[in-house]
Coordinates of C-alpha atoms in Angstrom, one line a residue:
Chain A
K385 CA -15.3 2.5 -10.8
N386 CA -11.8 3.4 -9.8
Q387 CA -9.4 0.6 -10.7
V388 CA -5.7 -0.1 -11.1
E389 CA -4.7 -3.0 -13.2
Q390 CA -1.2 -4.4 -13.5
S391 CA 0.4 -6.8 -15.9
P392 CA 1.8 -9.3 -16.1
Q393 CA 0.6 -11.1 -13.0
S394 CA 4.0 -12.7 -12.6
L395 CA 7.3 -12.7 -14.5
I396 CA 10.4 -14.8 -14.4
I397 CA 13.7 -13.3 -15.7
L398 CA 17.4 -14.1 -15.6
E399 CA 19.7 -12.1 -13.4
G400 CA 21.2 -9.2 -15.3
K401 CA 18.2 -8.9 -17.7
N402 CA 15.9 -5.9 -18.0
C403 CA 12.1 -6.0 -17.6
T404 CA 9.1 -3.7 -17.8
L405 CA 6.0 -3.9 -15.7
Q406 CA 2.7 -2.2 -16.7
C407 CA 0.0 -0.4 -14.8
N408 CA -3.3 0.9 -16.3
Y409 CA -5.7 3.0 -14.2
T410 CA -9.1 4.4 -14.4
V411 CA -8.9 6.6 -11.2
S412 CA -10.4 10.0 -11.2
P413 CA -9.6 12.6 -10.0
F414 CA -5.9 11.8 -10.2
S415 CA -3.6 13.0 -7.5
N416 CA -0.4 10.9 -7.9
L417 CA 0.9 7.5 -8.9
R418 CA 3.4 5.5 -6.9
W419 CA 5.3 2.3 -7.4
Y420 CA 6.1 0.2 -4.4
K421 CA 8.3 -2.9 -3.8
Q422 CA 7.0 -5.5 -1.4
D423 CA 9.2 -8.3 -0.2
T424 CA 7.5 -11.5 1.0
G425 CA 6.3 -11.0 4.6
R426 CA 7.0 -7.3 4.7
G427 CA 5.2 -4.0 4.1
P428 CA 5.5 -2.2 0.8
V429 CA 8.4 0.2 0.4
S430 CA 8.2 3.3 -1.9
L431 CA 10.2 3.3 -5.2
T432 CA 8.9 6.3 -7.1
I433 CA 6.2 9.0 -6.9
M434 CA 4.8 10.9 -9.9
T435 CA 2.3 13.7 -10.1
F436 CA 0.2 14.6 -13.1
S437 CA 2.9 16.8 -14.6
E438 CA 5.8 14.3 -14.4
N439 CA 6.3 11.7 -17.1
T440 CA 9.4 10.0 -15.8
K441 CA 11.1 9.4 -12.5
S442 CA 14.2 7.3 -11.7
N443 CA 15.4 5.7 -8.5
G444 CA 18.7 3.8 -9.2
R445 CA 17.9 0.9 -11.5
Y446 CA 14.2 1.6 -11.3
T447 CA 12.6 4.0 -13.9
A448 CA 8.9 4.8 -13.8
T449 CA 7.0 6.5 -16.6
L450 CA 3.6 8.1 -16.6
D451 CA 1.2 8.9 -19.5
A452 CA -1.6 10.8 -17.9
D453 CA -3.5 11.1 -21.2
T454 CA -3.7 7.3 -21.7
K455 CA -3.7 6.6 -17.9
Q456 CA -0.8 4.2 -18.2
S457 CA 2.4 3.8 -16.2
S458 CA 5.3 1.5 -16.5
L459 CA 8.2 0.4 -14.2
H460 CA 11.4 -0.5 -15.9
I461 CA 14.1 -2.5 -14.0
T462 CA 17.6 -2.4 -15.4
A463 CA 20.2 -5.1 -14.9
S464 CA 18.1 -7.1 -12.5
Q465 CA 19.5 -8.6 -9.4
L466 CA 18.4 -11.6 -7.3
S467 CA 17.3 -9.1 -4.6
D468 CA 14.8 -7.6 -7.1
S469 CA 12.6 -10.7 -6.6
A470 CA 9.5 -9.3 -5.0
S471 CA 6.0 -8.0 -5.8
Y472 CA 5.8 -4.6 -7.4
I473 CA 2.7 -2.6 -6.7
C474 CA 1.2 0.3 -8.6
V475 CA -0.8 2.7 -6.4
V476 CA -2.9 5.7 -7.6
S477 CA -4.1 8.3 -5.2
S478 CA -7.4 10.1 -5.7
G479 CA -9.7 12.5 -4.1
Q480 CA -9.0 15.5 -1.8
K481 CA -5.2 15.6 -1.4
G482 CA -5.0 12.0 -2.5
F483 CA -6.5 10.6 0.7
K484 CA -8.2 7.8 -1.2
T485 CA -5.6 5.2 -2.4
I486 CA -6.3 2.4 -4.9
F487 CA -3.7 -0.4 -5.1
G488 CA -3.1 -2.7 -8.0
A489 CA -2.8 -6.4 -7.3
G490 CA 0.9 -6.3 -8.1
T491 CA 3.3 -8.1 -10.4
R492 CA 5.3 -10.9 -8.8
L493 CA 8.8 -10.8 -10.2
F494 CA 11.2 -13.8 -9.9
V495 CA 14.8 -13.2 -10.8
K496 CA 16.8 -16.4 -11.4
A497 CA 20.5 -16.9 -11.3
Chain B
N1418 CA 13.2 6.5 14.5
A1419 CA 11.3 3.2 14.8
G1420 CA 9.1 4.3 11.9
V1421 CA 5.7 2.5 11.8
T1422 CA 5.3 -0.3 14.3
Q1423 CA 2.4 -2.8 14.5
T1424 CA 1.5 -5.4 17.1
P1425 CA 0.8 -8.2 17.3
K1426 CA 2.7 -9.8 14.4
F1427 CA 0.4 -12.8 14.3
Q1428 CA -3.0 -13.5 15.9
V1429 CA -5.6 -16.3 15.8
L1430 CA -9.2 -15.5 16.8
K1431 CA -12.4 -17.4 17.1
T1432 CA -15.5 -16.2 15.3
G1433 CA -17.2 -13.6 17.4
Q1434 CA -14.2 -12.5 19.4
S1435 CA -13.1 -8.9 19.4
M1436 CA -9.6 -7.5 19.4
T1437 CA -7.5 -4.4 18.7
L1438 CA -4.6 -4.2 16.2
Q1439 CA -2.1 -1.6 17.4
C1440 CA -0.3 0.8 15.1
A1441 CA 2.1 3.6 16.2
Q1442 CA 4.5 6.0 14.3
D1443 CA 7.2 8.3 15.6
M1444 CA 7.5 10.5 12.6
N1445 CA 4.8 13.1 13.5
H1446 CA 2.8 12.2 10.4
E1447 CA -0.7 13.6 10.2
Y1448 CA -2.1 10.9 7.9
M1449 CA -2.5 7.3 9.0
S1450 CA -4.4 4.5 7.4
W1451 CA -5.2 0.8 7.7
Y1452 CA -5.2 -1.7 4.8
R1453 CA -6.0 -5.3 4.4
Q1454 CA -4.2 -7.5 1.9
D1455 CA -5.8 -10.7 0.6
P1456 CA -4.2 -13.2 -1.9
G1457 CA -4.4 -12.1 -5.5
M1458 CA -5.8 -8.7 -4.6
G1459 CA -4.4 -5.2 -4.0
L1460 CA -4.3 -3.7 -0.6
R1461 CA -7.7 -2.2 0.2
L1462 CA -8.2 0.8 2.4
I1463 CA -10.2 0.2 5.5
H1464 CA -10.1 3.5 7.4
Y1465 CA -7.9 6.5 7.4
S1466 CA -7.2 9.6 9.6
V1467 CA -5.9 13.0 8.7
G1468 CA -5.1 14.0 12.2
A1469 CA -6.0 13.5 15.9
G1470 CA -9.7 13.3 16.3
I1471 CA -10.4 13.0 12.5
T1472 CA -11.2 9.6 10.9
D1473 CA -13.0 8.6 7.7
Q1474 CA -14.0 5.4 6.0
G1475 CA -12.1 3.8 3.1
E1476 CA -13.2 1.1 0.7
V1477 CA -14.0 -1.8 3.1
P1478 CA -14.9 -0.3 6.5
N1479 CA -17.6 -2.8 7.6
G1480 CA -16.7 -4.7 10.8
Y1481 CA -13.9 -2.4 11.8
N1482 CA -13.7 0.7 14.0
V1483 CA -10.9 3.2 14.4
S1484 CA -10.1 6.2 16.6
R1485 CA -7.2 8.7 16.7
S1486 CA -6.8 10.2 20.1
T1487 CA -3.1 11.1 19.5
T1488 CA -0.9 11.8 16.5
E1489 CA 1.2 8.7 17.1
D1490 CA -1.4 6.0 17.5
F1491 CA -4.1 4.6 15.3
P1492 CA -5.6 1.4 16.6
L1493 CA -7.9 -0.8 14.5
R1494 CA -10.7 -2.6 16.3
L1495 CA -12.5 -5.7 15.1
L1496 CA -15.8 -5.8 16.9
S1497 CA -16.9 -9.4 16.2
A1498 CA -14.4 -11.3 14.2
A1499 CA -15.6 -13.3 11.1
P1500 CA -13.6 -15.7 8.9
S1501 CA -13.9 -13.2 6.1
Q1502 CA -11.6 -10.9 8.1
T1503 CA -8.8 -13.4 7.8
S1504 CA -6.1 -11.3 6.1
V1505 CA -2.8 -9.5 6.5
Y1506 CA -3.3 -6.0 7.9
F1507 CA -1.0 -3.1 7.2
C1508 CA -0.8 0.3 8.8
A1509 CA 0.8 3.2 7.0
S1510 CA 1.6 6.8 7.8
S1511 CA 2.5 9.9 5.7
W1512 CA 2.9 13.6 5.8
A1513 CA -0.3 15.2 4.5
G1514 CA 0.6 18.8 3.7
Q1515 CA -0.2 19.5 0.0
G1516 CA -1.2 15.9 -0.5
I1517 CA -0.5 12.3 0.3
Y1518 CA 2.8 11.2 -1.4
E1519 CA 5.2 8.8 0.2
Q1520 CA 3.6 6.4 2.6
Y1521 CA 5.6 4.4 5.2
F1522 CA 4.2 0.9 6.0
G1523 CA 4.4 -1.2 9.1
P1524 CA 5.5 -4.8 9.0
G1525 CA 1.9 -6.1 9.0
T1526 CA -0.3 -8.3 11.3
R1527 CA -1.3 -11.7 10.0
L1528 CA -4.8 -12.4 11.4
T1529 CA -6.6 -15.8 11.2
V1530 CA -10.2 -16.1 12.2
T1531 CA -11.5 -19.7 12.7

């Protein structure tokens, strides 16, 4: 069964600290993997997109990695800010042109002052 | 560009009622999709469309209908609402081209069925 599992479920860190969120997937065939940020009450917003051949992608203070052999991805947030408090969702696309999308349940990040 | 818009923002229905959730995008995207988001779960794909006149089922299609008569609009119809359909619904759009990459999401519709 195609699944995307994220850990931890929630995380509390102090402002300025770094953190890493994990994503494991069992999706096949693989098309691409994306990380989204979702603020409370809003739709998800794309952070990074990686295809099979890419193993790292950065977007400002966000850096995503992908190991297609072990089917694992991580999202590293550097020098966290209060505005980073949100849910971070890992999404894997599958099937013809990636039309089938499987979402992880997300990691809820709280950044405290 | 307005991006992806959804209406209404909130809706309360009684069991058995029908309604249509509206979704529109002004980016000329071929691919549009509907998801539901329930507490503690990832977004689940309900239906998707790869262009006007073409729709297909996602992971949880039962109880929902869609049609795509224009590139811009992709309404989601609840035929006979049930309490299990209480959820937050998101519409998204994307270029298709070589594959689905970046998706743009609407602000969501929070639906409660009593």
